CSV table of C-alpha atoms and ligand atoms in Angstrom, one decimal:
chain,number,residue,atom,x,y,z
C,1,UNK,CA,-6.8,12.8,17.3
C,2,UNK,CA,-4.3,12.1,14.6
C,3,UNK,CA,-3.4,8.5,14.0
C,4,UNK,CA,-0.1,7.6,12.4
C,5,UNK,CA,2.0,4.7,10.8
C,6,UNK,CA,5.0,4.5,12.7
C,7,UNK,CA,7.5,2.4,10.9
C,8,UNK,CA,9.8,2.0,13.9
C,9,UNK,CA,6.6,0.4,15.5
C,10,UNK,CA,5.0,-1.2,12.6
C,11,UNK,CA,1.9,0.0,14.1
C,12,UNK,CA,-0.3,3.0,13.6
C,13,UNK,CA,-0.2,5.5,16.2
C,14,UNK,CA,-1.6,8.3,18.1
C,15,UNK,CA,0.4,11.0,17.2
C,16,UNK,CA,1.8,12.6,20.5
C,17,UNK,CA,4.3,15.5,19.5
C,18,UNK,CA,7.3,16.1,22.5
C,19,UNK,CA,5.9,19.8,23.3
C,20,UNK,CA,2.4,20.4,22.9
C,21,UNK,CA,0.8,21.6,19.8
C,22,UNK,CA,4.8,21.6,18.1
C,23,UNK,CA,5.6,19.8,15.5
C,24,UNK,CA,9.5,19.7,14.7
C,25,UNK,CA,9.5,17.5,11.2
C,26,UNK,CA,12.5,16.2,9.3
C,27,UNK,CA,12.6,15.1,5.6
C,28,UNK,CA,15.1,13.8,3.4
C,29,UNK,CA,16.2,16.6,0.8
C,30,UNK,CA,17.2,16.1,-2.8
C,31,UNK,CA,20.8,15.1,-4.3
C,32,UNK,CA,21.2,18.4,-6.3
C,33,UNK,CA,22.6,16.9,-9.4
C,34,UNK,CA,19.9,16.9,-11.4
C,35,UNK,CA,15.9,17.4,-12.0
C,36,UNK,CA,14.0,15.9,-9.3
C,37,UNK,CA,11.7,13.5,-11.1
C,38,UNK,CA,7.8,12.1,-10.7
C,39,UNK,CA,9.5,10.0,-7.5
C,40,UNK,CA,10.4,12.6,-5.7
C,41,UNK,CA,7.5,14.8,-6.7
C,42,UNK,CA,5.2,11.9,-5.2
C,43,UNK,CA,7.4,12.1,-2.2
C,44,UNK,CA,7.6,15.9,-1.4
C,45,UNK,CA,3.6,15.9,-1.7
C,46,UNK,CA,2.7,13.1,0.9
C,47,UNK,CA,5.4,15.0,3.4
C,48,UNK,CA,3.6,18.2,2.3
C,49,UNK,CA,0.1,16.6,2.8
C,50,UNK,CA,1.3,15.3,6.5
C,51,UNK,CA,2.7,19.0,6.8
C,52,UNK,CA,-1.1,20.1,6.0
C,53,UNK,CA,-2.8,17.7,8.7
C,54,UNK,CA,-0.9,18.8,11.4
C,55,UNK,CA,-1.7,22.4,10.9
C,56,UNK,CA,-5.4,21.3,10.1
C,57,UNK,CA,-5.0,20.0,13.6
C,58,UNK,CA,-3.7,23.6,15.0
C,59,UNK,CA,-0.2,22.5,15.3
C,60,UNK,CA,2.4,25.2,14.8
C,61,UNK,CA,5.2,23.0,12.5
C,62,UNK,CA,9.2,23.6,12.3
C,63,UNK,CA,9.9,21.5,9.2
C,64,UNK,CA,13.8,21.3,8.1
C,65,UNK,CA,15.1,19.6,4.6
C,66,UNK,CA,18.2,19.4,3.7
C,67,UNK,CA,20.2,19.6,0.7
C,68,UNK,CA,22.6,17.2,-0.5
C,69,UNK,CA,25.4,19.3,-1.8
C,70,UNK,CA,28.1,16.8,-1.5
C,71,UNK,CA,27.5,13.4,-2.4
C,72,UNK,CA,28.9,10.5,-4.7
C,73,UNK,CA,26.4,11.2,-7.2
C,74,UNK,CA,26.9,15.1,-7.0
C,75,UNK,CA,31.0,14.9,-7.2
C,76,UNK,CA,30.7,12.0,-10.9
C,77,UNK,CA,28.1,14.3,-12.3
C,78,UNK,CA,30.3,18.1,-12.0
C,79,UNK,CA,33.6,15.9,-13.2
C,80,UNK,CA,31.6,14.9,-16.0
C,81,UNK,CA,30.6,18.6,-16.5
C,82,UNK,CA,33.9,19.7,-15.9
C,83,UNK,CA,32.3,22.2,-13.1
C,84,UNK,CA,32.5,22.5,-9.3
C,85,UNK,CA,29.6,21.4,-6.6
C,86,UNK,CA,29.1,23.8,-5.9
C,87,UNK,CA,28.2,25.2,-9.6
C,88,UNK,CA,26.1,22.1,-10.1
C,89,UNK,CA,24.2,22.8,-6.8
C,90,UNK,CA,23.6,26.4,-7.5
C,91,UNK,CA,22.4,25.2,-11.1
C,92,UNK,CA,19.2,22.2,-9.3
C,93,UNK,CA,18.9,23.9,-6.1
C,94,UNK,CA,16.4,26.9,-7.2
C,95,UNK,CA,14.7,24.2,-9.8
C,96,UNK,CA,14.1,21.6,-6.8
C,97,UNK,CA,12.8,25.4,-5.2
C,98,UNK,CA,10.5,25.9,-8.5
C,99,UNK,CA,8.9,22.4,-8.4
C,100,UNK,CA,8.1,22.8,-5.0
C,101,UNK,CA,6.7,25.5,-5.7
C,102,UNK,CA,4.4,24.6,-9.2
C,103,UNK,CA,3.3,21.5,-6.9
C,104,UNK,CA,1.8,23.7,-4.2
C,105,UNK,CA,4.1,22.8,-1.5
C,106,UNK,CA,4.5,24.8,1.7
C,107,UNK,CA,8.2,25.7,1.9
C,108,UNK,CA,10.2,24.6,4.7
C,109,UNK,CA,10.9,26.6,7.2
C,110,UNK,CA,14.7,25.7,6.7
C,111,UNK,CA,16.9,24.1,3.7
C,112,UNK,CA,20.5,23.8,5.1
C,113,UNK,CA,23.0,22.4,2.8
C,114,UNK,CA,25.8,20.4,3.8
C,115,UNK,CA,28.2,22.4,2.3
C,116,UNK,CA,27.0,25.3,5.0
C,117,UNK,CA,27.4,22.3,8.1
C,118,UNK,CA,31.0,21.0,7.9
C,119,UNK,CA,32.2,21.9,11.2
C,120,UNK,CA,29.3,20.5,12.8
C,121,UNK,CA,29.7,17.4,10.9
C,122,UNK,CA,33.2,17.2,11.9
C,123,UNK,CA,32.1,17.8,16.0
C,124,UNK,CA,29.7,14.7,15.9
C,125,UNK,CA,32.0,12.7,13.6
C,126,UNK,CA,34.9,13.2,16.4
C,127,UNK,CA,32.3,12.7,19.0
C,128,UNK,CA,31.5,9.2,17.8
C,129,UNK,CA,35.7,8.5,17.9
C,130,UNK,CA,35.5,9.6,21.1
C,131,UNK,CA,32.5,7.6,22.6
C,132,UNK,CA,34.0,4.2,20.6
C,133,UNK,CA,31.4,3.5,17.5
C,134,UNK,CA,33.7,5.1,15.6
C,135,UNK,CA,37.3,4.4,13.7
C,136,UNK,CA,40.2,5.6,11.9
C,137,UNK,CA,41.2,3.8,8.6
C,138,UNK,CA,44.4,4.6,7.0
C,139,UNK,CA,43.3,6.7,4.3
C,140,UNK,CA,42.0,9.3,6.5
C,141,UNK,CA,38.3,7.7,6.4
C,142,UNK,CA,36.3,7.0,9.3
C,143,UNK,CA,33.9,4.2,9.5
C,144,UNK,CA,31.0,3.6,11.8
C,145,UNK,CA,31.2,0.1,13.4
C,146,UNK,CA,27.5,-0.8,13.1
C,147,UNK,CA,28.3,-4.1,15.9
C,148,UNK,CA,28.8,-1.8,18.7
C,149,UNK,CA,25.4,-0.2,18.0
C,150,UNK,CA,23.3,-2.8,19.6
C,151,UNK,CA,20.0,-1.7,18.3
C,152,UNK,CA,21.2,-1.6,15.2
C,153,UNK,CA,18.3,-2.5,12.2
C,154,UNK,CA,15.7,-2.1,14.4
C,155,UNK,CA,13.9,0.1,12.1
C,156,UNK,CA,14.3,-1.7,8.7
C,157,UNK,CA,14.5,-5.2,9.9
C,158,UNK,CA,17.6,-5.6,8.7
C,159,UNK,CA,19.7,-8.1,10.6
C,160,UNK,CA,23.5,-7.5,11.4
C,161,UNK,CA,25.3,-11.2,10.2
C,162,UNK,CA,27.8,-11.9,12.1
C,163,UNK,CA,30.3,-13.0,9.2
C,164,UNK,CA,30.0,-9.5,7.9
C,165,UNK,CA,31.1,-7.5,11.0
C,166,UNK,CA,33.8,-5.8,10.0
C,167,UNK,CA,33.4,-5.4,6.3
C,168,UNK,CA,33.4,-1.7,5.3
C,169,UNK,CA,31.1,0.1,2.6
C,170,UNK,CA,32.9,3.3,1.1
C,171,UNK,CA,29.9,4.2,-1.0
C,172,UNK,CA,26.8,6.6,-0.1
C,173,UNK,CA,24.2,4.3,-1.8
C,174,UNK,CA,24.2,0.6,-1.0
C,175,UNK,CA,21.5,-2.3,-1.0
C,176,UNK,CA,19.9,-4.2,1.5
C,177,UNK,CA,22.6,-6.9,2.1
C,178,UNK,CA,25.4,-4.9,2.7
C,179,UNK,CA,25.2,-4.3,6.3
C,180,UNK,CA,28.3,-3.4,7.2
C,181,UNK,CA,30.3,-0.6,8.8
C,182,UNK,CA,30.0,2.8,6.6
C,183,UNK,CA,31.8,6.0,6.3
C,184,UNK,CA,30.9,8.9,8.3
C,185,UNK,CA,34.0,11.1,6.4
C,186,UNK,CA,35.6,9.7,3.4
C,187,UNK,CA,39.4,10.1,3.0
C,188,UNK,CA,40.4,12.4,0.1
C,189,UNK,CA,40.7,11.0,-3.3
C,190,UNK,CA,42.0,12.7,-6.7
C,191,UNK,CA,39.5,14.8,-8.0
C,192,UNK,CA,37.2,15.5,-4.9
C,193,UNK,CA,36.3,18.3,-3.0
C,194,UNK,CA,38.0,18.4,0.2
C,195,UNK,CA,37.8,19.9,4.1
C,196,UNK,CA,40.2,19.8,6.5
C,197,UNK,CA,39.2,17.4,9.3
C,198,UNK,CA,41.7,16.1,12.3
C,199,UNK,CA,41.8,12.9,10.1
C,200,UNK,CA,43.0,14.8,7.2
C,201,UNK,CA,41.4,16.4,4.4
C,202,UNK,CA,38.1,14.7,3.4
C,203,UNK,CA,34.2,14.9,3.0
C,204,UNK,CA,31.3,13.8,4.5
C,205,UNK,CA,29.6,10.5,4.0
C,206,UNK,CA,26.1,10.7,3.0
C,207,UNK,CA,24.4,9.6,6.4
C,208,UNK,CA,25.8,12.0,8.9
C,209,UNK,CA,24.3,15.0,7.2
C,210,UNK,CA,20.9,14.4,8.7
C,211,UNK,CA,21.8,13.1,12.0
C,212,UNK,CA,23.6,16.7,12.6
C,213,UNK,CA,20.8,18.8,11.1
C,214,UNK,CA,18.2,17.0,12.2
C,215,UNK,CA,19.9,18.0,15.9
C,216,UNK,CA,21.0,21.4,14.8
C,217,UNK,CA,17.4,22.6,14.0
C,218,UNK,CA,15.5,20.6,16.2
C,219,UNK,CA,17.2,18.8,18.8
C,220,UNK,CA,18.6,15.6,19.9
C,221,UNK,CA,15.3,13.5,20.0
C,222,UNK,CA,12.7,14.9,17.2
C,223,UNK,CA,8.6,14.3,16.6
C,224,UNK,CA,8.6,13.1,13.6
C,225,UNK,CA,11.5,12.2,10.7
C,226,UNK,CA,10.0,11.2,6.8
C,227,UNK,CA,11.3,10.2,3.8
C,228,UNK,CA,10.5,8.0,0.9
C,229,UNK,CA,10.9,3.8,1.3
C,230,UNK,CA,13.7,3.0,-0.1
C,231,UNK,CA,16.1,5.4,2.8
C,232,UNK,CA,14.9,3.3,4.8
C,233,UNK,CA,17.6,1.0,5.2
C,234,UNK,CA,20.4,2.4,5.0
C,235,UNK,CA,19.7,6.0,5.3
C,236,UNK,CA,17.9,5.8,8.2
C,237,UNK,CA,19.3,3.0,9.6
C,238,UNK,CA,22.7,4.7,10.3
C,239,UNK,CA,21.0,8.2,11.1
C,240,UNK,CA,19.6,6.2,14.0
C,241,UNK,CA,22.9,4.6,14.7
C,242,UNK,CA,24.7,7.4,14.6
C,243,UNK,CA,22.2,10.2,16.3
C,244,UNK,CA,21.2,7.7,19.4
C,245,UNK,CA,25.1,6.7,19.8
C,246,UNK,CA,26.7,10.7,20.2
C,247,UNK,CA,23.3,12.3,21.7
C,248,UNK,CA,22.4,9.2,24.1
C,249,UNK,CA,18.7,9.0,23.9
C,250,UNK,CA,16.3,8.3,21.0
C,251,UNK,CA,16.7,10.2,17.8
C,252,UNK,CA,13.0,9.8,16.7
C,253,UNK,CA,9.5,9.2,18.0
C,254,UNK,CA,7.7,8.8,14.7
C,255,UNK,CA,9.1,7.9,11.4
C,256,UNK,CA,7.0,8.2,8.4
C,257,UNK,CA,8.0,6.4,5.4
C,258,UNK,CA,6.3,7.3,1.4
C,259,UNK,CA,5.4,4.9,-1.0
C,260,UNK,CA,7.5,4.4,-4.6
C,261,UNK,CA,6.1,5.1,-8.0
C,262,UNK,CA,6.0,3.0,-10.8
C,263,UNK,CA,6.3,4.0,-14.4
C,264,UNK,CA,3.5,2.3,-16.7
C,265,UNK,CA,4.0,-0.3,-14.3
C,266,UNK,CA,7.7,-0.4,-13.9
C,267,UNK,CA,9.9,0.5,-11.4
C,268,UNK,CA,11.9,3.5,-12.2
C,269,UNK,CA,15.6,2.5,-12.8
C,270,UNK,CA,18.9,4.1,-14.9
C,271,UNK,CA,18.8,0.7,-17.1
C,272,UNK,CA,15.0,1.2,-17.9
C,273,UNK,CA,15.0,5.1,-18.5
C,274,UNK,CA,12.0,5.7,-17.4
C,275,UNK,CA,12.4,8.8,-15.2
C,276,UNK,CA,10.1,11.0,-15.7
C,277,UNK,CA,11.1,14.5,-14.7
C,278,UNK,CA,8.7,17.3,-12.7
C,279,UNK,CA,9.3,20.0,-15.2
C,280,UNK,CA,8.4,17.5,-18.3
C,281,UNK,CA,4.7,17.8,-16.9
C,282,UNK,CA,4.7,21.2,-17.7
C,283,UNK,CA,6.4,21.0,-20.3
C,284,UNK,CA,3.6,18.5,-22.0
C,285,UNK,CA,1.1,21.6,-21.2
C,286,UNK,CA,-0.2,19.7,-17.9
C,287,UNK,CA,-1.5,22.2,-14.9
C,288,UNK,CA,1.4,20.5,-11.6
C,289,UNK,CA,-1.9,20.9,-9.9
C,290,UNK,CA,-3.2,17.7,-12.1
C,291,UNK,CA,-0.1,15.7,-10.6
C,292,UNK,CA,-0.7,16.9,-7.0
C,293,UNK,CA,-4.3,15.6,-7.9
C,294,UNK,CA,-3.2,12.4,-8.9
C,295,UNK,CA,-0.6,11.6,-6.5
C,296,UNK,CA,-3.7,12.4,-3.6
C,297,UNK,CA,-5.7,9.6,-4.7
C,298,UNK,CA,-3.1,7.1,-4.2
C,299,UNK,CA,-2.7,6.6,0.1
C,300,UNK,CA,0.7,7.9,0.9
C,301,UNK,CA,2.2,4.2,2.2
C,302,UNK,CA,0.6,2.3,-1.4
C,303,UNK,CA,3.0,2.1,-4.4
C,304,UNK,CA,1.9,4.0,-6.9
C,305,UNK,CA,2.0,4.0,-10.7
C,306,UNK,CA,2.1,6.3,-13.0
C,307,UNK,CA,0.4,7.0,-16.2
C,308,UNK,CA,-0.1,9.6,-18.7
C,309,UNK,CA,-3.6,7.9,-19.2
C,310,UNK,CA,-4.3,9.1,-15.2
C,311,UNK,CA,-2.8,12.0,-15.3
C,312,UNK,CA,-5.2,13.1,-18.3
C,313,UNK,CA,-8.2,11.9,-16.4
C,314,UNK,CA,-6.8,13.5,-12.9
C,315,UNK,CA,-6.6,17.1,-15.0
C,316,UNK,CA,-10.5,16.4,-15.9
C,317,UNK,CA,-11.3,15.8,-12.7
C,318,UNK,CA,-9.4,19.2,-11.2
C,319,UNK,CA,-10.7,21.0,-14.3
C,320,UNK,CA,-14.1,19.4,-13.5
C,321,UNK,CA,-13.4,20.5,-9.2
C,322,UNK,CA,-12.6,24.4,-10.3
C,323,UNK,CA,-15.7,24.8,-12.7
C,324,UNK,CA,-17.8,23.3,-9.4
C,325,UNK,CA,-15.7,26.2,-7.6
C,326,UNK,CA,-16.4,28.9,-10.4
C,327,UNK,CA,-20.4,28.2,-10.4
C,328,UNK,CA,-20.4,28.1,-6.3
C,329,UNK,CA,-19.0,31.2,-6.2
C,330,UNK,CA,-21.1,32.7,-8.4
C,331,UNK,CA,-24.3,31.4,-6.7
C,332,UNK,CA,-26.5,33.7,-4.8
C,333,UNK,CA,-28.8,31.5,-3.8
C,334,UNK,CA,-28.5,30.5,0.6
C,335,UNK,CA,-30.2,28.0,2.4
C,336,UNK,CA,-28.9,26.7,5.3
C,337,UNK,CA,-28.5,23.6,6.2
C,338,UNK,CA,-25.9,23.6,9.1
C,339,UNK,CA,-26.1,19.6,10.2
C,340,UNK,CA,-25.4,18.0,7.0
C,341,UNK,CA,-22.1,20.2,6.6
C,342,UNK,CA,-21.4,20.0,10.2
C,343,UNK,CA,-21.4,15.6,9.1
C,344,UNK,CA,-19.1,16.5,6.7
C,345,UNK,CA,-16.3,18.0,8.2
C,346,UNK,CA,-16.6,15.1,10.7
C,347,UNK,CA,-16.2,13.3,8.6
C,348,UNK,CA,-13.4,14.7,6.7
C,349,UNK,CA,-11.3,15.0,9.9
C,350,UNK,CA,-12.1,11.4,10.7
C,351,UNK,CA,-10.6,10.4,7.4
C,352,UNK,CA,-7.2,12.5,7.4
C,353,UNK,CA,-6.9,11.5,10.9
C,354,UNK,CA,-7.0,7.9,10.3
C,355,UNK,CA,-3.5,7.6,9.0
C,356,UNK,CA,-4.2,10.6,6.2
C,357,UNK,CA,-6.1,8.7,4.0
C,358,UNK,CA,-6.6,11.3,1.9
C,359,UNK,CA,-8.0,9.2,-1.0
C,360,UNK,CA,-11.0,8.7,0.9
C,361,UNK,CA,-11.4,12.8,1.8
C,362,UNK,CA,-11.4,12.7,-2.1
C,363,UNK,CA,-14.3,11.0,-2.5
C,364,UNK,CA,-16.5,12.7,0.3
C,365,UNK,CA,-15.4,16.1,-1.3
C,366,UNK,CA,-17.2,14.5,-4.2
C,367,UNK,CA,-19.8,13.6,-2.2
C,368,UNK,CA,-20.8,16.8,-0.7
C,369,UNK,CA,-20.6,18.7,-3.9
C,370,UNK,CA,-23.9,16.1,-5.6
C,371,UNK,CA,-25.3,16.7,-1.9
C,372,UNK,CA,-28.8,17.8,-2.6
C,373,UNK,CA,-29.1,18.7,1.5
C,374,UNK,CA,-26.2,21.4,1.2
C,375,UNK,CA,-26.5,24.9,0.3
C,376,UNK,CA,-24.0,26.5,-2.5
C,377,UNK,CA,-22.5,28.7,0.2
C,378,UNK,CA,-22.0,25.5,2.5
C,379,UNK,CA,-20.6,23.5,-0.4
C,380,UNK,CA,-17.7,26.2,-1.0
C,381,UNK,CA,-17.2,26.9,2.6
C,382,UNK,CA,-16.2,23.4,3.0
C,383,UNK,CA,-14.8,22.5,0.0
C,384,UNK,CA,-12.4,25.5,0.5
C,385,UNK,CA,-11.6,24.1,4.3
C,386,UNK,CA,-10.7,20.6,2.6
C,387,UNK,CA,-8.6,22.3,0.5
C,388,UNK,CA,-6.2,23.6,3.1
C,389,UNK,CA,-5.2,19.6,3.0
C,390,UNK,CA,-5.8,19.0,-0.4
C,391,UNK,CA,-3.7,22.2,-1.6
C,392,UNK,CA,-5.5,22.5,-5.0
C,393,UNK,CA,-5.2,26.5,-5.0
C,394,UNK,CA,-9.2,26.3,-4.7
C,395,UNK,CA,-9.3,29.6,-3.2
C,396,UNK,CA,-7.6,31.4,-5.7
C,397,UNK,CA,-10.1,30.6,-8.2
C,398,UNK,CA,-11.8,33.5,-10.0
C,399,UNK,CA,-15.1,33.9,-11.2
C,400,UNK,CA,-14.9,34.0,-14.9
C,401,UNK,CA,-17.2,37.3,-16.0
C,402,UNK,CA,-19.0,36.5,-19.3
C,403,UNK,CA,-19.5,39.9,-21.6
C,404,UNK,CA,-22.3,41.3,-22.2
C,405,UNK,CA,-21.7,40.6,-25.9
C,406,UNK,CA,-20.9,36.7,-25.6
C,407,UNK,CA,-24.4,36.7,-23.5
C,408,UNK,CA,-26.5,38.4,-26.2
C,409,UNK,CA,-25.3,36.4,-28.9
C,410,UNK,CA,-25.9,33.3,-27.2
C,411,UNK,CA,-29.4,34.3,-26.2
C,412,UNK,CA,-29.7,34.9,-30.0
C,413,UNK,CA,-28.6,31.4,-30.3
C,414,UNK,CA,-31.4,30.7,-28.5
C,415,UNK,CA,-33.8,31.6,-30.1
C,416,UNK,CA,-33.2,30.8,-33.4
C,417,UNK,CA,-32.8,27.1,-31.7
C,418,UNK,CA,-36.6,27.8,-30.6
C,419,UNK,CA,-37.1,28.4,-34.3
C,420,UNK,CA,-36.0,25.4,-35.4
C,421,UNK,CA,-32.9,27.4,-37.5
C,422,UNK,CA,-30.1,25.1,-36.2
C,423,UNK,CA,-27.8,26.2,-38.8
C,424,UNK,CA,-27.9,29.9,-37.9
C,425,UNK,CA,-27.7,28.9,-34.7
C,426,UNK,CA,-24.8,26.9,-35.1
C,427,UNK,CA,-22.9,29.5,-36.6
C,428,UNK,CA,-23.0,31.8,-33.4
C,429,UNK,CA,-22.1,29.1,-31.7
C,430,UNK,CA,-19.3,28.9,-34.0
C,431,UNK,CA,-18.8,33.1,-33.8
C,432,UNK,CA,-18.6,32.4,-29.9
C,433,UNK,CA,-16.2,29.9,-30.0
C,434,UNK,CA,-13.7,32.4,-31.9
C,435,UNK,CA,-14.2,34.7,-29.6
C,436,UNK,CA,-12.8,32.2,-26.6
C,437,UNK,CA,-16.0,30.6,-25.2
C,438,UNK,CA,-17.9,27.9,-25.2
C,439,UNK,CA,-21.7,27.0,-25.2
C,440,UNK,CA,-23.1,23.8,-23.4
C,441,UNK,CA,-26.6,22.9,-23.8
C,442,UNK,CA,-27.5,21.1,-20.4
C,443,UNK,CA,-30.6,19.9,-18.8
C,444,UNK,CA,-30.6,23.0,-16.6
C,445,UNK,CA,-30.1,25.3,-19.8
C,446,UNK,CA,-27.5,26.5,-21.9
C,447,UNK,CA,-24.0,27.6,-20.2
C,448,UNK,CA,-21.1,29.6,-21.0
C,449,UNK,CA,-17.6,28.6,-20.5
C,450,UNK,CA,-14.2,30.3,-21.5
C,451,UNK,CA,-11.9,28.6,-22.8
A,1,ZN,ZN1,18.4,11.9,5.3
């Protein structure tokens, strides 16, 4: 029995999806003007992670995420490159694909881009004229009028003031005090990319995207809709308003909302420049896997911050987790001891159903693997179940085969340690080093690792 933080409730939840053992799940897709940076990464892995307990659970998942291909953000950044959208989007879309990807994210089952949705857009936009919450402003703009949504804030908090009804907000992004009425297709303007509408030529606003995919893909009321805090109000605000106003009953049951990141302790911001993007961990010779590590032990709803400092010691702990996986595997030994792992993987589905708190799963896997009760089989059976949570690529693991020669040479090591020759020795140790490995002297003997 999964439970769940529903933000519309303020309360956790058992998870109940519409039809049973189906999941239809809806995230909030990048902007594709840009990188995506540690923010987002954080993001996409707690929605991947949710993804993950659901199937753990035996639910069969439709996820859809969309891609912002028109946007304020998207039409500044191509005038400044003197390039179209639709080049810029062509240019992030495959690298938001990549990170995904180096993060060990199951893809979606679905990416539409707005760009592909227009007529649709158009159909709901002209369907909120029609039903009254929507109006015609002289420039060819319509603009949702957030008073004749009654329910309006109730999933941010946010309170409609009366003195602001009325007052209209043109842009896509806007803070927490402007609650006001806000575009659902802006007029034309010099230098925009335009579609023929029955208002005239214009675009989308930002919000309407996912209230029209979101029904497209998955229909009018959904399981479960995610994104990171901050589109909270207004993102989803006016998805609600404008979903629940044309299709008449409740747009979500469950909305799940991700923690920020901080940035050595500061929030990320343009005036700060602290943005750190996905690609740069690669590009500082870090394993993504070492981020997914890191971003695991924070719980998905906590703000986070980021380090270089953690992410060095969340790479020695995964480097740490795949040598426990290389010696398991290699193991022969089996003794059974079916009650202790049997505890285990109640308790592992006890913690990822309470709310996915994943940090704690982290710390029973490290539990289980000092367990002096559990076989070495046991230990990688279950370590490689976790995983299908986790998504550490635990499986793909390899056993690393030592050669013959590094062996004999180490044995020789040995000996000449027995000897009392440590300087001989140390210069095969030295020899085995160039040749890629390394030799640890341990309490259980010496062992060879590659490098
Ligand atoms: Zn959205």
């Amino acid at each position: 029995m999964l439970k769940l933080y529903n933000t519309l409730t303020r309360k956790k939840q058992v998870f109940k999806s519409i039809k049973k053992k189906h999941v239809g799940m809806y995230t909030c897709g990048p902007t594709v003007y840009g990188p995506g940076h540690l923010g987002h990464g954080r993001s996409y892995v707690n929605f991947d992670v949710l993804k993950r307990v659901f199937l753990y659970n035996k639910n069969n998942v439709k996820h859809i995420l969309n891609i912002t291909d028109v946007h304020d953000d998207m039409i500044k950044k191509a005038n400044e490159l003197g390039i179209t959208i639709k080049e810029l989007a062509n240019k992030y879309t495959p690298l938001f694909l990549k990170d995904l990807d180096d993060l060990n994210i199951i893809p979606a089952d679905k990416y539409p881009a707005v760009t592909e949705n227009i007529p649709e857009i158009i159909k709901m936009v002209k369907s909120l004229i029609d039903k009254g919450y929507g109006y015609i402003e002289k420039d060819g703009s319509v603009y949702y009028d957030v008073s004749k949504f009654k329910n309006y804030g109730k999933l941010s908090g946010t309170k409609l003031e009366k003195a602001k009804t009325g007052t209209r907000v043109k842009t896509d992004k806007y803070e927490k005090e402007d609650v006001a009425d806000f575009a659902l297709w802006k007029g034309w303007e010099k230098r925009e990319p335009f579609w023929k509408s029955p208002w005239g030529k214009g675009r989308p606003g930002w919000h309407i995207e996912c209230s029209v995919m979101a029904k497209k893909y998955l229909g009018n009321t959904i399981d479960l809709h995610g994104g990171a805090m901050d589109l909270k109000f207004p993102h989803h605000e006016n998805e609600i308003a404008q979903s629940e106003a044309a299709n008449g009953v409740k747009f979500v049951n469950y909305w799940f909302h991700a923690g920020l990141l901080e940035i050595e302790g500061q929030k990320m911001s343009k005036s700060l420049n602290n943005y750190i993007e996905i690609h740069e961990i690669k590009d500082k010779r870090f394993n993504p896997l070492s981020l997914r590590y890191l971003f695991l032990t924070a719980h998905y709803r906590s703000k986070m911050n980021f380090t270089w400092k953690g992410l060095k010691a969340a790479e020695t702990a995964l480097d740490r987790l795949r040598e426990v996986i290389r010696e398991l595997k290699a193991s022969t030994k089996q003794t059974t001891s079916n009650k202790t792992a049997k505890d285990y993987q109640e308790k592992f589905l006890k913690f990822i159903n309470n709310d996915l708190n994943i940090p704690r799963a982290l710390a029973l896997m490290w539990d289980l693997i000092k367990d002096k009760n559990l076989s070495n089989k046991e230990k990688y059976k279950l370590l490689l179940d976790f995983d299908k949570v986790f998504g550490l690529k635990l499986s793909e693991i390899k056993e690393v085969k030592i050669p013959e020669k590094i062996k004999k040479l180490s044995k020789q090591r040995e000996q000449l340690r027995n000897k009392d020759q440590w300087q001989k020795a140390d210069e095969i140790r030295k020899q085995i080093e160039k040749m890629g490995y390394r030799i640890e002297d341990t309490e259980k003997g010496t062992k060879i690792k590659k490098l």
